[in-house]
Amino acid sequence: MMTLLYCIYLLSSAFSFETEFSLRLGAHTSLMNINSFNELEDDFWGGGFNSNISWRFTSSEWGLASFAFFGGGKTNLGAGTTQVVGRSKIRRVAIGPFYKFITPFKSGYWNLYLSTGPVWSMETFKFSSPNVTSGTFPEGYKISLVSRGAFISLGMEKNLKSKKNKPMFWEIRYGFSEAQRAYLVNASDYKSVITLSEEKNRKHVKIHTLAINIGILLF
Amino acid sequence: MRPVILLFITVFLLSDKLLAKQNTNYRYTYPERTHEWSENFAHIGVVYLLSWGMYPIVLADDIKTKGSTENYKNNFGKLVFDRDEPYWNWGIHPLSGSMLYLYYRTNGYTRSSSLAMAFVSSTLFEFTVEIYTEPASVQDLYQTPVIGSIVGLSLETLSLYLLNTNTLAGRIFGHILNPFTLFWFYDGKMRLTPAFNGRQKGLIFMAEF
C-alpha cells in the first residue's frame, strides 16, 4: 500500500518537478562481517553496485535505494537441522528508503551530505566443498538469510546547476543488520528455486558492512 | 557451427551494402512532450492489459503448477523477499523493466517520467498479476523499474547512436535494441491512414526505417 502511494506521489510529482527526481548509479568495495552461530567472526571481502531513486527538495532528499554486494569468505551457518562450515560466495541485496540531508558545508563544488535509513536485505550463501556438521547439504543447495537493519553514510556530491552535467558522488557507508529468518533452498534448477526449510528467530546472526561507494547521477 | 560460418560469410559479402552511408538528413532522437492525465492512464492501462495477456504465455508452466485463485487471494497484499536466482532478479526482471522504460520513452516521456511510469506499471503487475502464482517480491518491485531504467538508458543510448550512423546495419541493430522505434507512436515513422476513393475503401500502411 505504501509502495503504491509512493508511486502515485512520484507520478503526480514527476511531471511538475521533473528536474528534482534523480536516478543514481554507483559501485562500491566493501567488507562484510558476520557474527555467526558460534560467535565466530567471519569477514567477507567484495564489492558490487548500487542504485537509488530520489526526490530532491532544497537541502534534503527522500528516496529508495538498493545495494548489491558480491563477495567471498569463510563462515558457519545453518537453517533448520542443517549446519554447514566452509568457504562460501555471498550475494547480498539490501533495499530500503532513505533520507539524505545536504549540509551547508562545501569544498569548491563538493557538498557534504549525511544519509540514513532502514534496510531489508537477503543474503545468499553458496558453499564450495563445505563441511556439513549436521543434516544434508548436496551440491546446488544454498542458505539464505532475510535480515533487517539500518545504514548511515557520509559523503560528498558535486553541486552542479543541472542534472545534465551528471554530478558525481562518493561516500563511506556503514550498515548493521540482524537476521530474521534462515532458509535452506535447493537452487540446482536456476529457473525454479525450492525452499526446503525455514527457521525463524535467527537474531544472533548479526551483519556489519563497511563500504566505500562512488557513483554518478544518471538523470 | 555451420550456421555461424554461413552468417559470417553473408555479412562479409553484404558488408558494403550494410555499412554504406544512406542518403538522409533525418536525425533519430526521443521527442519529449507533456502528457494529459488521460494519456498517462491510457498508457498504464494498455501496458497492464498486455501484461495480463503475456503472463500466461511466458510463464505457462508456473501457472499450471503454482497458479490458482486460492493463491491469488492468499498472496494479495503480501510482500516478501523472493529467493529467485539471478536469472530472474538480475536478468528477466531488469530486461522487462528496460522494455517498459523504452516504451514510455518512445511515447514522448522524459527519462524521469519514464522511470516513474515504469514503476507504476511494474508495481501494478507485481501486486495484481503475478500474485496468481507467487506473492509480490521486494527485489522485483525495485529492480524491475530502477535497474530496468538503467539498462533501458544504455539500450536507448546505443540504439540512437546506431540509428544515427545512417547505415543499413546501424538501422537494423538500432531498431532491434529498441523495437518500439518501429511503432507508429515513435515520431510518426509508421503510419496507418484510412483511404476512401468513391467505391474503394482501404487502409494505407507506410513505414520508414
Short mmCIF file of C-alpha atoms in Angstrom, two decimals:
data_model
loop_
_atom_site.label_atom_id
_atom_site.label_comp_id
_atom_site.label_asym_id
_atom_site.label_seq_id
_atom_site.Cartn_x
_atom_site.Cartn_y
_atom_site.Cartn_z
CA MET A 1 0.00 0.00 0.00
CA MET A 2 2.84 2.38 0.90
CA THR A 3 4.62 1.49 -2.34
CA LEU A 4 1.50 2.27 -4.35
CA LEU A 5 1.06 5.61 -2.58
CA TYR A 6 4.72 6.41 -3.21
CA CYS A 7 4.25 5.56 -6.90
CA ILE A 8 1.22 7.82 -7.13
CA TYR A 9 3.23 10.57 -5.45
CA LEU A 10 6.07 10.02 -7.91
CA LEU A 11 3.68 10.05 -10.84
CA SER A 12 1.99 13.24 -9.72
CA SER A 13 5.19 14.96 -8.80
CA ALA A 14 7.36 13.79 -11.65
CA PHE A 15 5.55 15.96 -14.15
CA SER A 16 5.67 19.15 -12.08
CA PHE A 17 9.19 18.80 -10.60
CA GLU A 18 10.96 16.65 -13.18
CA THR A 19 14.40 18.13 -12.68
CA GLU A 20 14.35 17.19 -8.97
CA PHE A 21 13.68 13.49 -9.46
CA SER A 22 17.02 11.66 -9.76
CA LEU A 23 18.46 8.27 -10.57
CA ARG A 24 21.96 7.46 -9.34
CA LEU A 25 24.23 4.53 -10.04
CA GLY A 26 27.37 3.65 -8.09
CA ALA A 27 29.97 0.96 -7.49
CA HIS A 28 31.48 0.04 -4.15
CA THR A 29 34.09 -2.03 -2.46
CA SER A 30 33.06 -3.47 0.89
CA LEU A 31 33.90 -5.50 3.93
CA MET A 32 31.08 -7.54 5.41
CA ASN A 33 31.39 -9.14 8.82
CA ILE A 34 29.06 -11.80 10.16
CA ASN A 35 28.89 -12.70 13.81
CA SER A 36 27.51 -16.13 13.12
CA PHE A 37 26.04 -19.05 15.01
CA ASN A 38 29.08 -19.97 17.07
CA GLU A 39 30.02 -16.33 17.61
CA LEU A 40 32.88 -16.72 15.16
CA GLU A 41 33.55 -13.51 13.28
CA ASP A 42 33.60 -14.12 9.54
CA ASP A 43 34.85 -11.49 7.12
CA PHE A 44 33.67 -11.27 3.55
CA TRP A 45 35.56 -9.02 1.16
CA GLY A 46 33.91 -7.97 -2.04
CA GLY A 47 32.16 -5.26 -3.96
CA GLY A 48 29.19 -4.57 -6.10
CA PHE A 49 26.97 -1.84 -7.34
CA ASN A 50 24.14 0.23 -6.00
CA SER A 51 21.41 2.49 -7.24
CA ASN A 52 18.90 4.89 -5.84
CA ILE A 53 15.98 6.99 -6.98
CA SER A 54 15.25 10.10 -5.02
CA TRP A 55 13.13 13.21 -4.84
CA ARG A 56 15.13 16.34 -4.11
CA PHE A 57 13.99 19.29 -2.05
CA THR A 58 16.10 22.35 -1.23
CA SER A 59 18.51 20.74 1.23
CA SER A 60 17.26 17.17 1.53
CA GLU A 61 16.26 14.14 -0.46
CA TRP A 62 13.92 11.24 0.09
CA GLY A 63 14.30 8.08 -1.91
CA LEU A 64 14.62 4.36 -2.34
CA ALA A 65 18.00 2.65 -2.57
CA SER A 66 19.37 -0.75 -3.40
CA PHE A 67 22.80 -2.10 -2.51
CA ALA A 68 24.12 -5.30 -4.11
CA PHE A 69 27.19 -6.98 -2.65
CA PHE A 70 29.13 -9.91 -4.06
CA GLY A 71 31.96 -11.40 -2.04
CA GLY A 72 33.56 -14.44 -0.54
CA GLY A 73 34.73 -15.68 2.82
CA LYS A 74 34.52 -18.42 5.40
CA THR A 75 31.51 -18.88 7.65
CA ASN A 76 29.49 -21.24 9.82
CA LEU A 77 25.76 -21.09 9.08
CA GLY A 78 22.65 -23.18 9.39
CA ALA A 79 18.96 -23.41 8.62
CA GLY A 80 16.64 -25.92 10.26
CA THR A 81 18.60 -29.05 11.14
CA THR A 82 21.36 -28.33 8.60
CA GLN A 83 24.61 -26.77 9.76
CA VAL A 84 27.47 -26.01 7.36
CA VAL A 85 31.01 -24.66 7.78
CA GLY A 86 33.30 -23.58 4.98
CA ARG A 87 34.22 -21.08 2.32
CA SER A 88 31.30 -19.57 0.50
CA LYS A 89 30.39 -16.95 -2.03
CA ILE A 90 27.82 -14.48 -0.88
CA ARG A 91 25.28 -12.48 -2.81
CA ARG A 92 23.56 -9.76 -0.78
CA VAL A 93 20.80 -7.39 -1.86
CA ALA A 94 19.69 -4.67 0.53
CA ILE A 95 16.75 -2.39 -0.25
CA GLY A 96 15.18 0.41 1.72
CA PRO A 97 14.02 4.02 1.84
CA PHE A 98 16.46 6.71 2.85
CA TYR A 99 16.66 10.31 3.95
CA LYS A 100 19.57 12.46 2.84
CA PHE A 101 20.46 15.75 4.44
CA ILE A 102 22.61 18.05 2.32
CA THR A 103 24.68 20.09 4.75
CA PRO A 104 25.80 23.70 4.14
CA PHE A 105 29.46 22.59 4.28
CA LYS A 106 31.15 22.91 0.90
CA SER A 107 34.56 22.46 -0.60
CA GLY A 108 34.57 24.03 -4.04
CA TYR A 109 31.71 22.35 -5.93
CA TRP A 110 31.52 19.48 -3.47
CA ASN A 111 28.73 19.42 -0.86
CA LEU A 112 28.87 17.28 2.28
CA TYR A 113 25.80 15.13 2.97
CA LEU A 114 24.56 12.68 5.54
CA SER A 115 22.23 9.84 4.62
CA THR A 116 20.41 7.21 6.68
CA GLY A 117 17.53 4.78 6.52
CA PRO A 118 16.22 1.30 7.34
CA VAL A 119 17.31 -1.65 5.27
CA TRP A 120 15.76 -5.02 4.44
CA SER A 121 18.17 -7.48 2.91
CA MET A 122 18.65 -11.01 1.70
CA GLU A 123 22.00 -12.81 1.88
CA THR A 124 22.51 -16.00 -0.14
CA PHE A 125 25.48 -18.25 0.62
CA LYS A 126 26.81 -20.71 -1.93
CA PHE A 127 29.32 -23.07 -0.30
CA SER A 128 32.18 -24.78 -2.11
CA SER A 129 33.33 -28.06 -0.53
CA PRO A 130 31.57 -27.42 2.79
CA ASN A 131 31.99 -29.36 6.00
CA VAL A 132 28.44 -30.47 6.89
CA THR A 133 28.27 -30.76 10.68
CA SER A 134 24.59 -31.77 10.71
CA GLY A 135 21.86 -32.56 8.19
CA THR A 136 22.48 -32.91 4.46
CA PHE A 137 23.82 -30.32 2.03
CA PRO A 138 24.20 -31.67 -1.53
CA GLU A 139 25.51 -29.63 -4.44
CA GLY A 140 23.04 -26.97 -5.57
CA TYR A 141 21.85 -26.26 -2.04
CA LYS A 142 22.22 -22.77 -0.59
CA ILE A 143 21.48 -21.00 2.66
CA SER A 144 19.62 -17.69 2.56
CA LEU A 145 19.11 -15.18 5.33
CA VAL A 146 16.49 -12.45 5.43
CA SER A 147 17.70 -9.56 7.58
CA ARG A 148 16.58 -6.21 8.83
CA GLY A 149 18.67 -3.26 9.90
CA ALA A 150 19.77 0.25 9.06
CA PHE A 151 22.59 2.20 7.47
CA ILE A 152 24.27 5.55 7.77
CA SER A 153 26.56 7.18 5.26
CA LEU A 154 28.67 10.30 4.97
CA GLY A 155 29.65 11.56 1.58
CA MET A 156 30.19 14.37 -0.85
CA GLU A 157 28.38 15.16 -4.05
CA LYS A 158 29.14 17.72 -6.72
CA ASN A 159 26.66 20.53 -6.54
CA LEU A 160 26.08 21.38 -10.21
CA LYS A 161 23.36 23.59 -11.64
CA SER A 162 21.97 20.99 -13.98
CA LYS A 163 21.47 17.23 -13.73
CA LYS A 164 22.57 17.01 -17.36
CA ASN A 165 26.16 17.56 -16.16
CA LYS A 166 25.87 14.24 -14.31
CA PRO A 167 27.31 15.16 -10.91
CA MET A 168 29.46 12.58 -9.18
CA PHE A 169 29.36 11.49 -5.56
CA TRP A 170 31.40 9.40 -3.18
CA GLU A 171 30.55 8.17 0.32
CA ILE A 172 31.52 5.95 3.21
CA ARG A 173 28.68 3.77 4.36
CA TYR A 174 28.15 1.64 7.45
CA GLY A 175 25.28 -0.81 7.77
CA PHE A 176 24.10 -3.11 10.52
CA SER A 177 21.50 -5.89 10.17
CA GLU A 178 20.10 -8.74 12.22
CA ALA A 179 18.98 -11.92 10.52
CA GLN A 180 15.28 -12.63 10.99
CA ARG A 181 14.90 -15.93 9.15
CA ALA A 182 17.13 -18.55 7.58
CA TYR A 183 16.17 -20.73 4.62
CA LEU A 184 17.64 -23.88 3.18
CA VAL A 185 17.00 -23.80 -0.56
CA ASN A 186 17.57 -26.17 -3.47
CA ALA A 187 18.81 -23.97 -6.31
CA SER A 188 20.04 -26.75 -8.60
CA ASP A 189 17.46 -25.58 -11.18
CA TYR A 190 18.30 -21.90 -11.64
CA LYS A 191 14.82 -21.19 -13.04
CA SER A 192 12.93 -22.64 -10.08
CA VAL A 193 14.30 -22.46 -6.54
CA ILE A 194 12.67 -24.74 -3.93
CA THR A 195 12.60 -23.74 -0.26
CA LEU A 196 13.28 -26.87 1.81
CA SER A 197 13.16 -25.48 5.33
CA GLU A 198 12.69 -22.20 7.12
CA GLU A 199 13.96 -21.22 10.53
CA LYS A 200 12.73 -18.15 12.36
CA ASN A 201 14.46 -16.35 15.20
CA ARG A 202 17.99 -16.00 13.84
CA LYS A 203 18.73 -12.72 15.60
CA HIS A 204 22.07 -13.99 16.88
CA VAL A 205 23.37 -13.65 13.31
CA LYS A 206 24.46 -10.03 13.03
CA ILE A 207 25.86 -8.47 9.87
CA HIS A 208 28.07 -5.39 9.68
CA THR A 209 29.07 -3.82 6.39
CA LEU A 210 31.54 -1.06 5.67
CA ALA A 211 31.67 0.26 2.11
CA ILE A 212 33.35 2.94 0.05
CA ASN A 213 30.97 3.93 -2.68
CA ILE A 214 31.48 6.11 -5.75
CA GLY A 215 28.89 6.94 -8.34
CA ILE A 216 27.18 9.29 -10.72
CA LEU A 217 23.76 10.85 -11.20
CA LEU A 218 22.38 9.47 -14.47
CA PHE A 219 19.31 11.68 -14.81
CA MET B 1 28.97 -24.09 -36.13
CA ARG B 2 27.99 -24.14 -39.80
CA PRO B 3 25.16 -21.60 -39.41
CA VAL B 4 27.61 -19.25 -37.68
CA ILE B 5 30.15 -19.59 -40.50
CA LEU B 6 27.40 -19.01 -43.08
CA LEU B 7 26.28 -15.92 -41.17
CA PHE B 8 29.82 -14.51 -41.16
CA ILE B 9 30.23 -15.13 -44.90
CA THR B 10 26.87 -13.48 -45.62
CA VAL B 11 27.73 -10.43 -43.51
CA PHE B 12 31.16 -10.18 -45.19
CA LEU B 13 29.67 -10.31 -48.69
CA LEU B 14 26.98 -7.78 -47.82
CA SER B 15 29.27 -5.53 -45.81
CA ASP B 16 29.47 -2.84 -48.49
CA LYS B 17 25.67 -2.54 -48.50
CA LEU B 18 25.31 -2.86 -44.71
CA LEU B 19 27.89 -0.20 -43.92
CA ALA B 20 27.25 2.18 -46.82
CA LYS B 21 26.01 5.61 -45.75
CA GLN B 22 22.40 6.22 -46.70
CA ASN B 23 21.32 9.50 -48.16
CA THR B 24 19.14 11.01 -45.44
CA ASN B 25 19.21 14.04 -43.18
CA TYR B 26 16.81 12.56 -40.61
CA ARG B 27 18.18 12.52 -37.08
CA TYR B 28 16.80 9.96 -34.64
CA THR B 29 16.07 11.29 -31.18
CA TYR B 30 13.41 10.97 -28.48
CA PRO B 31 11.00 13.88 -28.85
CA GLU B 32 9.69 14.76 -25.39
CA ARG B 33 6.34 16.35 -24.69
CA THR B 34 3.86 16.88 -21.88
CA HIS B 35 1.06 14.37 -21.42
CA GLU B 36 -2.51 14.74 -20.21
CA TRP B 37 -3.58 12.62 -17.23
CA SER B 38 -5.92 10.71 -19.56
CA GLU B 39 -2.92 9.75 -21.72
CA ASN B 40 -0.99 8.56 -18.68
CA PHE B 41 -3.86 6.34 -17.58
CA ALA B 42 -4.35 5.08 -21.14
CA HIS B 43 -0.69 4.04 -21.40
CA ILE B 44 -0.74 2.37 -17.99
CA GLY B 45 -3.96 0.61 -18.97
CA VAL B 46 -2.51 -0.67 -22.25
CA VAL B 47 0.64 -1.96 -20.54
CA TYR B 48 -1.45 -3.56 -17.78
CA LEU B 49 -3.69 -5.38 -20.27
CA LEU B 50 -0.63 -6.54 -22.23
CA SER B 51 0.91 -7.90 -19.02
CA TRP B 52 -2.24 -9.94 -18.34
CA GLY B 53 -2.07 -11.25 -21.92
CA MET B 54 1.62 -12.11 -21.89
CA TYR B 55 1.92 -13.57 -18.40
CA PRO B 56 0.08 -16.85 -19.17
CA ILE B 57 2.07 -17.23 -22.38
CA VAL B 58 5.53 -16.58 -20.94
CA LEU B 59 5.01 -18.46 -17.65
CA ALA B 60 2.58 -21.18 -18.72
CA ASP B 61 4.36 -23.89 -16.64
CA ASP B 62 4.34 -21.81 -13.45
CA ILE B 63 0.67 -21.02 -13.87
CA LYS B 64 -0.15 -24.73 -14.28
CA THR B 65 1.87 -25.82 -11.24
CA LYS B 66 1.56 -22.86 -8.86
CA GLY B 67 -1.33 -20.70 -10.10
CA SER B 68 -4.82 -20.68 -8.58
CA THR B 69 -7.50 -18.26 -7.40
CA GLU B 70 -6.79 -19.52 -3.87
CA ASN B 71 -3.15 -18.41 -4.27
CA TYR B 72 -4.35 -15.10 -5.68
CA LYS B 73 -6.44 -14.45 -2.56
CA ASN B 74 -3.71 -15.58 -0.15
CA ASN B 75 -0.95 -13.59 -1.90
CA PHE B 76 -2.95 -10.38 -2.24
CA GLY B 77 -1.22 -7.58 -0.31
CA LYS B 78 1.73 -9.79 0.75
CA LEU B 79 5.31 -8.61 0.28
CA VAL B 80 8.29 -10.96 0.60
CA PHE B 81 11.96 -11.28 -0.26
CA ASP B 82 11.96 -13.87 -3.02
CA ARG B 83 14.72 -16.46 -3.21
CA ASP B 84 14.90 -16.48 -7.02
CA GLU B 85 18.23 -16.95 -8.72
CA PRO B 86 19.93 -14.09 -10.64
CA TYR B 87 18.39 -15.43 -13.89
CA TRP B 88 15.13 -13.81 -12.76
CA ASN B 89 16.16 -10.96 -10.44
CA TRP B 90 19.15 -9.69 -12.44
CA GLY B 91 18.17 -10.93 -15.89
CA ILE B 92 14.49 -11.19 -16.78
CA HIS B 93 13.10 -8.52 -14.47
CA PRO B 94 15.57 -5.73 -15.42
CA LEU B 95 15.11 -6.66 -19.09
CA SER B 96 11.33 -6.37 -18.70
CA GLY B 97 11.84 -3.08 -16.87
CA SER B 98 14.03 -1.80 -19.70
CA MET B 99 11.27 -2.56 -22.22
CA LEU B 100 8.77 -0.66 -20.05
CA TYR B 101 11.19 2.29 -19.86
CA LEU B 102 11.78 2.28 -23.64
CA TYR B 103 8.04 2.04 -24.36
CA TYR B 104 7.41 5.20 -22.37
CA ARG B 105 10.45 6.98 -23.83
CA THR B 106 9.28 6.38 -27.39
CA ASN B 107 5.88 7.73 -26.37
CA GLY B 108 7.43 11.10 -25.57
CA TYR B 109 8.01 10.82 -21.81
CA THR B 110 11.18 12.27 -20.29
CA ARG B 111 13.67 9.92 -18.65
CA SER B 112 12.43 10.71 -15.14
CA SER B 113 8.80 10.33 -16.17
CA SER B 114 9.53 7.07 -17.99
CA LEU B 115 11.09 5.72 -14.79
CA ALA B 116 8.06 6.81 -12.77
CA MET B 117 5.63 5.27 -15.28
CA ALA B 118 7.66 2.04 -15.39
CA PHE B 119 7.50 2.00 -11.58
CA VAL B 120 3.71 2.27 -11.62
CA SER B 121 3.32 -0.38 -14.34
CA SER B 122 5.63 -2.90 -12.71
CA THR B 123 4.07 -2.32 -9.26
CA LEU B 124 0.62 -2.99 -10.69
CA PHE B 125 1.94 -6.17 -12.26
CA GLU B 126 3.62 -7.36 -9.06
CA PHE B 127 0.59 -6.74 -6.83
CA THR B 128 -2.26 -7.74 -9.12
CA VAL B 129 -1.00 -10.12 -11.83
CA GLU B 130 1.99 -12.11 -10.58
CA ILE B 131 0.25 -12.91 -7.28
CA TYR B 132 -1.64 -15.59 -9.22
CA THR B 133 1.48 -17.70 -8.72
CA GLU B 134 3.62 -16.01 -6.04
CA PRO B 135 3.49 -13.06 -3.63
CA ALA B 136 4.92 -9.68 -4.61
CA SER B 137 8.67 -9.51 -4.25
CA VAL B 138 10.67 -6.63 -2.73
CA GLN B 139 13.56 -7.13 -5.17
CA ASP B 140 11.26 -7.22 -8.19
CA LEU B 141 9.39 -4.09 -7.11
CA TYR B 142 12.63 -2.12 -7.03
CA GLN B 143 14.83 -3.81 -9.64
CA THR B 144 12.31 -4.07 -12.45
CA PRO B 145 11.79 -0.33 -12.86
CA VAL B 146 15.08 1.04 -11.48
CA ILE B 147 17.69 -1.39 -12.81
CA GLY B 148 15.42 -1.74 -15.81
CA SER B 149 15.65 2.01 -16.43
CA ILE B 150 19.43 1.88 -16.16
CA VAL B 151 19.51 -0.96 -18.72
CA GLY B 152 16.93 0.91 -20.78
CA LEU B 153 19.05 4.05 -20.74
CA SER B 154 22.02 2.05 -22.07
CA LEU B 155 19.89 0.47 -24.80
CA GLU B 156 18.42 3.88 -25.65
CA THR B 157 21.86 5.49 -26.00
CA LEU B 158 23.32 2.66 -28.05
CA SER B 159 20.20 2.38 -30.19
CA LEU B 160 20.23 6.11 -31.01
CA TYR B 161 23.92 6.01 -31.84
CA LEU B 162 23.42 3.09 -34.24
CA LEU B 163 20.32 4.59 -35.85
CA ASN B 164 22.16 7.85 -36.47
CA THR B 165 25.12 6.15 -38.19
CA ASN B 166 22.83 6.23 -41.27
CA THR B 167 23.96 2.78 -42.36
CA LEU B 168 21.69 -0.19 -43.03
CA ALA B 169 23.47 -2.28 -40.39
CA GLY B 170 23.15 0.54 -37.88
CA ARG B 171 19.44 0.91 -38.57
CA ILE B 172 18.82 -2.82 -38.25
CA PHE B 173 20.63 -3.21 -34.92
CA GLY B 174 19.38 0.13 -33.64
CA HIS B 175 15.78 -0.98 -34.15
CA ILE B 176 16.48 -4.41 -32.67
CA LEU B 177 17.83 -2.80 -29.49
CA ASN B 178 14.74 -0.62 -29.18
CA PRO B 179 11.92 -2.27 -31.13
CA PHE B 180 9.50 0.49 -30.11
CA THR B 181 11.16 2.81 -32.63
CA LEU B 182 9.32 0.79 -35.30
CA PHE B 183 5.90 1.61 -33.94
CA TRP B 184 3.52 4.38 -35.02
CA PHE B 185 3.88 6.28 -31.71
CA TYR B 186 7.58 6.91 -32.34
CA ASP B 187 7.85 10.16 -34.23
CA GLY B 188 5.43 9.11 -36.98
CA LYS B 189 7.78 6.57 -38.51
CA MET B 190 4.89 4.23 -39.15
CA ARG B 191 1.50 5.45 -40.34
CA LEU B 192 -1.80 3.72 -40.93
CA THR B 193 -4.22 6.02 -42.79
CA PRO B 194 -7.76 5.23 -43.92
CA ALA B 195 -8.33 5.83 -47.65
CA PHE B 196 -11.62 6.31 -49.41
CA ASN B 197 -11.99 6.85 -53.12
CA GLY B 198 -15.60 6.59 -54.20
CA ARG B 199 -16.30 2.86 -54.22
CA GLN B 200 -12.93 1.78 -52.94
CA LYS B 201 -12.15 1.80 -49.24
CA GLY B 202 -8.98 0.73 -47.62
CA LEU B 203 -6.05 1.44 -45.37
CA ILE B 204 -2.69 2.84 -46.41
CA PHE B 205 0.23 1.47 -44.43
CA MET B 206 3.52 3.36 -44.58
CA ALA B 207 6.66 2.58 -42.64
CA GLU B 208 10.01 4.27 -42.70
CA PHE B 209 13.07 2.77 -41.07
#
